[in-house]
Amino acid sequence: MGVNERSGDDVRVFHEDLSEYDYLDEDAFTDRESGFYALWYRPAYTRLNIGWLEAGKPYSTGTVPAAFVEKLKAVQEIQWMNVCLGVHECDLCPEEEAPEGNGEVRIPGGPGIAYAAPFLITHYVTAHGYRPPQAFMDAVLAVDLDAWASTRWPDVPFPWVPDDAERMLD
């Protein structure tokens, strides 16, 4: 079985950094702390891909600040986007050691921009030396976790759902 064929995974996962995200039209936010699942909304901002790595495809490597890794982990403790029923294994790791991910992370960028990363991004950084673009690292470091934790829409915690997003509740 080939590296990309594990667990029946034949979905294309590689996307170049800073290319436009086009996997889903809507985003679904899940609050990890409360377990609220999920608020669907149609983003009015442009989503840019970050960290969608795949074996055999080149990616940038290098050191990253420890503060960036810690903040990214903290964001992932409270935010979970587009949770899927299936999982994706890291195909850069040996199969028996490969961690799995089944969601995404959104990080606000400049005006009208959000970065869309797979939940395995922290693993890619720490285990495979992936170095995301500086703009993404700066955006992660700029996240105000206290503000995210205190935000509610309505009466449910949401770390970051932009005001102009079209909400689609069931």
mmCIF file of N, CA, C and O in Angstrom, residues 14-61:
data_model
loop_
_atom_site.group_PDB
_atom_site.id
_atom_site.type_symbol
_atom_site.label_atom_id
_atom_site.label_comp_id
_atom_site.label_asym_id
_atom_site.label_seq_id
_atom_site.Cartn_x
_atom_site.Cartn_y
_atom_site.Cartn_z
ATOM 1 N N PHE A 14 -2.682 18.170 0.039
ATOM 2 C CA PHE A 14 -1.664 19.197 -0.166
ATOM 3 C C PHE A 14 -2.266 20.432 -0.813
ATOM 4 O O PHE A 14 -3.012 20.349 -1.790
ATOM 5 N N HIS A 15 -1.936 21.574 -0.235
ATOM 6 C CA HIS A 15 -2.271 22.867 -0.825
ATOM 7 C C HIS A 15 -1.079 23.777 -0.542
ATOM 8 O O HIS A 15 -0.548 23.768 0.571
ATOM 9 N N GLU A 16 -0.677 24.547 -1.514
ATOM 10 C CA GLU A 16 0.448 25.454 -1.305
ATOM 11 C C GLU A 16 0.079 26.512 -0.276
ATOM 12 O O GLU A 16 -1.052 27.000 -0.254
ATOM 13 N N ASP A 17 1.074 26.843 0.562
ATOM 14 C CA ASP A 17 0.857 27.908 1.535
ATOM 15 C C ASP A 17 0.443 29.191 0.836
ATOM 16 O O ASP A 17 0.971 29.540 -0.231
ATOM 17 N N LEU A 18 -0.526 29.850 1.438
ATOM 18 C CA LEU A 18 -1.069 31.130 0.994
ATOM 19 C C LEU A 18 -1.905 31.041 -0.278
ATOM 20 O O LEU A 18 -2.328 32.061 -0.808
ATOM 21 N N SER A 19 -2.197 29.804 -0.756
ATOM 22 C CA SER A 19 -3.161 29.658 -1.849
ATOM 23 C C SER A 19 -4.562 29.782 -1.239
ATOM 24 O O SER A 19 -4.744 29.617 -0.036
ATOM 25 N N GLU A 20 -5.547 30.072 -2.078
ATOM 26 C CA GLU A 20 -6.893 30.268 -1.557
ATOM 27 C C GLU A 20 -7.538 28.929 -1.189
ATOM 28 O O GLU A 20 -7.528 27.983 -1.971
ATOM 29 N N TYR A 21 -8.095 28.873 0.013
ATOM 30 C CA TYR A 21 -8.786 27.692 0.520
ATOM 31 C C TYR A 21 -10.088 27.530 -0.255
ATOM 32 O O TYR A 21 -10.870 28.474 -0.366
ATOM 33 N N ASP A 22 -10.337 26.312 -0.767
ATOM 34 C CA ASP A 22 -11.570 26.089 -1.522
ATOM 35 C C ASP A 22 -12.199 24.734 -1.223
ATOM 36 O O ASP A 22 -13.021 24.249 -1.990
ATOM 37 N N TYR A 23 -11.816 24.139 -0.102
ATOM 38 C CA TYR A 23 -12.329 22.806 0.209
ATOM 39 C C TYR A 23 -13.814 22.832 0.568
ATOM 40 O O TYR A 23 -14.583 22.030 0.069
ATOM 41 N N LEU A 24 -14.233 23.745 1.428
ATOM 42 C CA LEU A 24 -15.635 23.871 1.834
ATOM 43 C C LEU A 24 -16.097 25.307 1.641
ATOM 44 O O LEU A 24 -15.335 26.241 1.872
ATOM 45 N N ASP A 25 -17.361 25.479 1.258
ATOM 46 C CA ASP A 25 -17.918 26.827 1.109
ATOM 47 C C ASP A 25 -18.215 27.462 2.467
ATOM 48 O O ASP A 25 -18.151 28.663 2.618
ATOM 49 N N GLU A 26 -18.615 26.627 3.425
ATOM 50 C CA GLU A 26 -18.953 27.117 4.750
ATOM 51 C C GLU A 26 -17.895 26.660 5.745
ATOM 52 O O GLU A 26 -17.150 25.731 5.488
ATOM 53 N N ASP A 27 -17.862 27.310 6.891
ATOM 54 C CA ASP A 27 -17.047 26.870 8.013
ATOM 55 C C ASP A 27 -17.993 26.473 9.131
ATOM 56 O O ASP A 27 -19.057 27.072 9.299
ATOM 57 N N ALA A 28 -17.608 25.463 9.873
ATOM 58 C CA ALA A 28 -18.399 25.028 11.032
ATOM 59 C C ALA A 28 -17.505 25.121 12.256
ATOM 60 O O ALA A 28 -16.472 24.466 12.323
ATOM 61 N N PHE A 29 -17.896 25.962 13.202
ATOM 62 C CA PHE A 29 -17.119 26.161 14.415
ATOM 63 C C PHE A 29 -17.623 25.237 15.511
ATOM 64 O O PHE A 29 -18.818 25.128 15.750
ATOM 65 N N THR A 30 -16.700 24.569 16.187
ATOM 66 C CA THR A 30 -17.020 23.759 17.354
ATOM 67 C C THR A 30 -16.220 24.302 18.521
ATOM 68 O O THR A 30 -15.022 24.548 18.396
ATOM 69 N N ASP A 31 -16.880 24.514 19.633
ATOM 70 C CA ASP A 31 -16.193 24.983 20.834
ATOM 71 C C ASP A 31 -15.733 23.777 21.632
ATOM 72 O O ASP A 31 -16.545 22.995 22.114
ATOM 73 N N ARG A 32 -14.437 23.591 21.746
ATOM 74 C CA ARG A 32 -13.886 22.413 22.417
ATOM 75 C C ARG A 32 -14.205 22.406 23.904
ATOM 76 O O ARG A 32 -14.443 21.365 24.492
ATOM 77 N N GLU A 33 -14.192 23.596 24.523
ATOM 78 C CA GLU A 33 -14.392 23.658 25.968
ATOM 79 C C GLU A 33 -15.815 23.279 26.373
ATOM 80 O O GLU A 33 -16.031 22.477 27.267
ATOM 81 N N SER A 34 -16.804 23.850 25.695
ATOM 82 C CA SER A 34 -18.192 23.577 26.070
ATOM 83 C C SER A 34 -18.748 22.351 25.361
ATOM 84 O O SER A 34 -19.770 21.811 25.758
ATOM 85 N N GLY A 35 -18.096 21.941 24.263
ATOM 86 C CA GLY A 35 -18.604 20.828 23.485
ATOM 87 C C GLY A 35 -19.695 21.226 22.509
ATOM 88 O O GLY A 35 -20.285 20.382 21.843
ATOM 89 N N PHE A 36 -19.994 22.541 22.409
ATOM 90 C CA PHE A 36 -21.013 23.005 21.479
ATOM 91 C C PHE A 36 -20.616 22.616 20.065
ATOM 92 O O PHE A 36 -19.513 22.903 19.616
ATOM 93 N N TYR A 37 -21.497 21.950 19.353
ATOM 94 C CA TYR A 37 -21.224 21.499 17.994
ATOM 95 C C TYR A 37 -22.453 21.759 17.149
ATOM 96 O O TYR A 37 -23.486 21.174 17.420
ATOM 97 N N ALA A 38 -22.430 22.507 16.248
ATOM 98 C CA ALA A 38 -21.479 23.425 15.667
ATOM 99 C C ALA A 38 -22.273 24.577 15.114
ATOM 100 O O ALA A 38 -23.442 24.432 14.785
ATOM 101 N N LEU A 39 -21.644 25.692 14.965
ATOM 102 C CA LEU A 39 -22.240 26.847 14.313
ATOM 103 C C LEU A 39 -21.692 26.881 12.898
ATOM 104 O O LEU A 39 -20.486 26.977 12.693
ATOM 105 N N TRP A 40 -22.571 26.770 11.921
ATOM 106 C CA TRP A 40 -22.153 26.855 10.522
ATOM 107 C C TRP A 40 -22.302 28.292 10.065
ATOM 108 O O TRP A 40 -23.288 28.948 10.393
ATOM 109 N N TYR A 41 -21.330 28.746 9.317
ATOM 110 C CA TYR A 41 -21.440 30.082 8.750
ATOM 111 C C TYR A 41 -20.683 30.159 7.436
ATOM 112 O O TYR A 41 -19.772 29.391 7.184
ATOM 113 N N ARG A 42 -21.136 31.086 6.608
ATOM 114 C CA ARG A 42 -20.487 31.311 5.318
ATOM 115 C C ARG A 42 -19.553 32.497 5.481
ATOM 116 O O ARG A 42 -19.992 33.609 5.729
ATOM 117 N N PRO A 43 -18.256 32.251 5.377
ATOM 118 C CA PRO A 43 -17.299 33.343 5.595
ATOM 119 C C PRO A 43 -17.381 34.408 4.505
ATOM 120 O O PRO A 43 -17.546 34.094 3.336
ATOM 121 N N ALA A 44 -17.250 35.658 4.917
ATOM 122 C CA ALA A 44 -17.195 36.766 3.977
ATOM 123 C C ALA A 44 -15.750 37.161 3.715
ATOM 124 O O ALA A 44 -15.490 38.061 2.943
ATOM 125 N N TYR A 45 -14.832 36.483 4.361
ATOM 126 C CA TYR A 45 -13.409 36.780 4.218
ATOM 127 C C TYR A 45 -12.756 35.720 3.345
ATOM 128 O O TYR A 45 -13.292 34.648 3.131
ATOM 129 N N THR A 46 -11.572 36.015 2.856
ATOM 130 C CA THR A 46 -10.786 35.077 2.066
ATOM 131 C C THR A 46 -10.006 34.177 3.008
ATOM 132 O O THR A 46 -9.353 34.658 3.933
ATOM 133 N N ARG A 47 -10.087 32.881 2.775
ATOM 134 C CA ARG A 47 -9.319 31.928 3.589
ATOM 135 C C ARG A 47 -8.089 31.501 2.798
ATOM 136 O O ARG A 47 -8.196 31.131 1.632
ATOM 137 N N LEU A 48 -6.931 31.552 3.458
ATOM 138 C CA LEU A 48 -5.675 31.167 2.822
ATOM 139 C C LEU A 48 -5.128 29.909 3.476
ATOM 140 O O LEU A 48 -5.083 29.803 4.711
ATOM 141 N N ASN A 49 -4.716 28.957 2.655
ATOM 142 C CA ASN A 49 -4.181 27.686 3.149
ATOM 143 C C ASN A 49 -2.821 27.863 3.805
ATOM 144 O O ASN A 49 -1.959 28.579 3.287
ATOM 145 N N ILE A 50 -2.648 27.163 4.915
ATOM 146 C CA ILE A 50 -1.371 27.115 5.623
ATOM 147 C C ILE A 50 -1.179 25.692 6.137
ATOM 148 O O ILE A 50 -2.059 25.141 6.801
ATOM 149 N N GLY A 51 -0.052 25.085 5.833
ATOM 150 C CA GLY A 51 0.318 23.818 6.459
ATOM 151 C C GLY A 51 -0.398 22.570 5.981
ATOM 152 O O GLY A 51 -0.490 21.606 6.720
ATOM 153 N N TRP A 52 -0.898 22.565 4.762
ATOM 154 C CA TRP A 52 -1.548 21.366 4.225
ATOM 155 C C TRP A 52 -0.465 20.525 3.539
ATOM 156 O O TRP A 52 -0.280 20.586 2.335
ATOM 157 N N LEU A 53 0.274 19.757 4.347
ATOM 158 C CA LEU A 53 1.434 19.021 3.859
ATOM 159 C C LEU A 53 1.061 17.619 3.400
ATOM 160 O O LEU A 53 0.073 17.042 3.852
ATOM 161 N N GLU A 54 1.889 17.098 2.505
ATOM 162 C CA GLU A 54 1.691 15.753 1.982
ATOM 163 C C GLU A 54 3.052 15.180 1.615
ATOM 164 O O GLU A 54 3.907 15.897 1.090
ATOM 165 N N ALA A 55 3.245 13.906 1.883
ATOM 166 C CA ALA A 55 4.509 13.242 1.546
ATOM 167 C C ALA A 55 4.813 13.431 0.065
ATOM 168 O O ALA A 55 3.921 13.343 -0.775
ATOM 169 N N GLY A 56 6.066 13.709 -0.219
ATOM 170 C CA GLY A 56 6.494 13.885 -1.597
ATOM 171 C C GLY A 56 6.343 15.300 -2.124
ATOM 172 O O GLY A 56 6.795 15.601 -3.225
ATOM 173 N N LYS A 57 5.693 16.177 -1.372
ATOM 174 C CA LYS A 57 5.520 17.573 -1.784
ATOM 175 C C LYS A 57 6.459 18.441 -0.943
ATOM 176 O O LYS A 57 6.595 18.225 0.257
ATOM 177 N N PRO A 58 7.097 19.426 -1.558
ATOM 178 C CA PRO A 58 8.025 20.269 -0.798
ATOM 179 C C PRO A 58 7.290 21.191 0.181
ATOM 180 O O PRO A 58 6.148 21.577 -0.062
ATOM 181 N N TYR A 59 7.947 21.489 1.288
ATOM 182 C CA TYR A 59 7.417 22.469 2.237
ATOM 183 C C TYR A 59 8.589 23.167 2.910
ATOM 184 O O TYR A 59 9.693 22.669 2.951
ATOM 185 N N SER A 60 8.355 24.362 3.395
ATOM 186 C CA SER A 60 9.409 25.135 4.015
ATOM 187 C C SER A 60 9.726 24.618 5.399
ATOM 188 O O SER A 60 8.833 24.213 6.136
ATOM 189 N N THR A 61 11.007 24.608 5.719
ATOM 190 C CA THR A 61 11.451 24.121 7.021
ATOM 191 C C THR A 61 12.320 25.180 7.691
ATOM 192 O O THR A 61 12.829 26.089 7.034
#
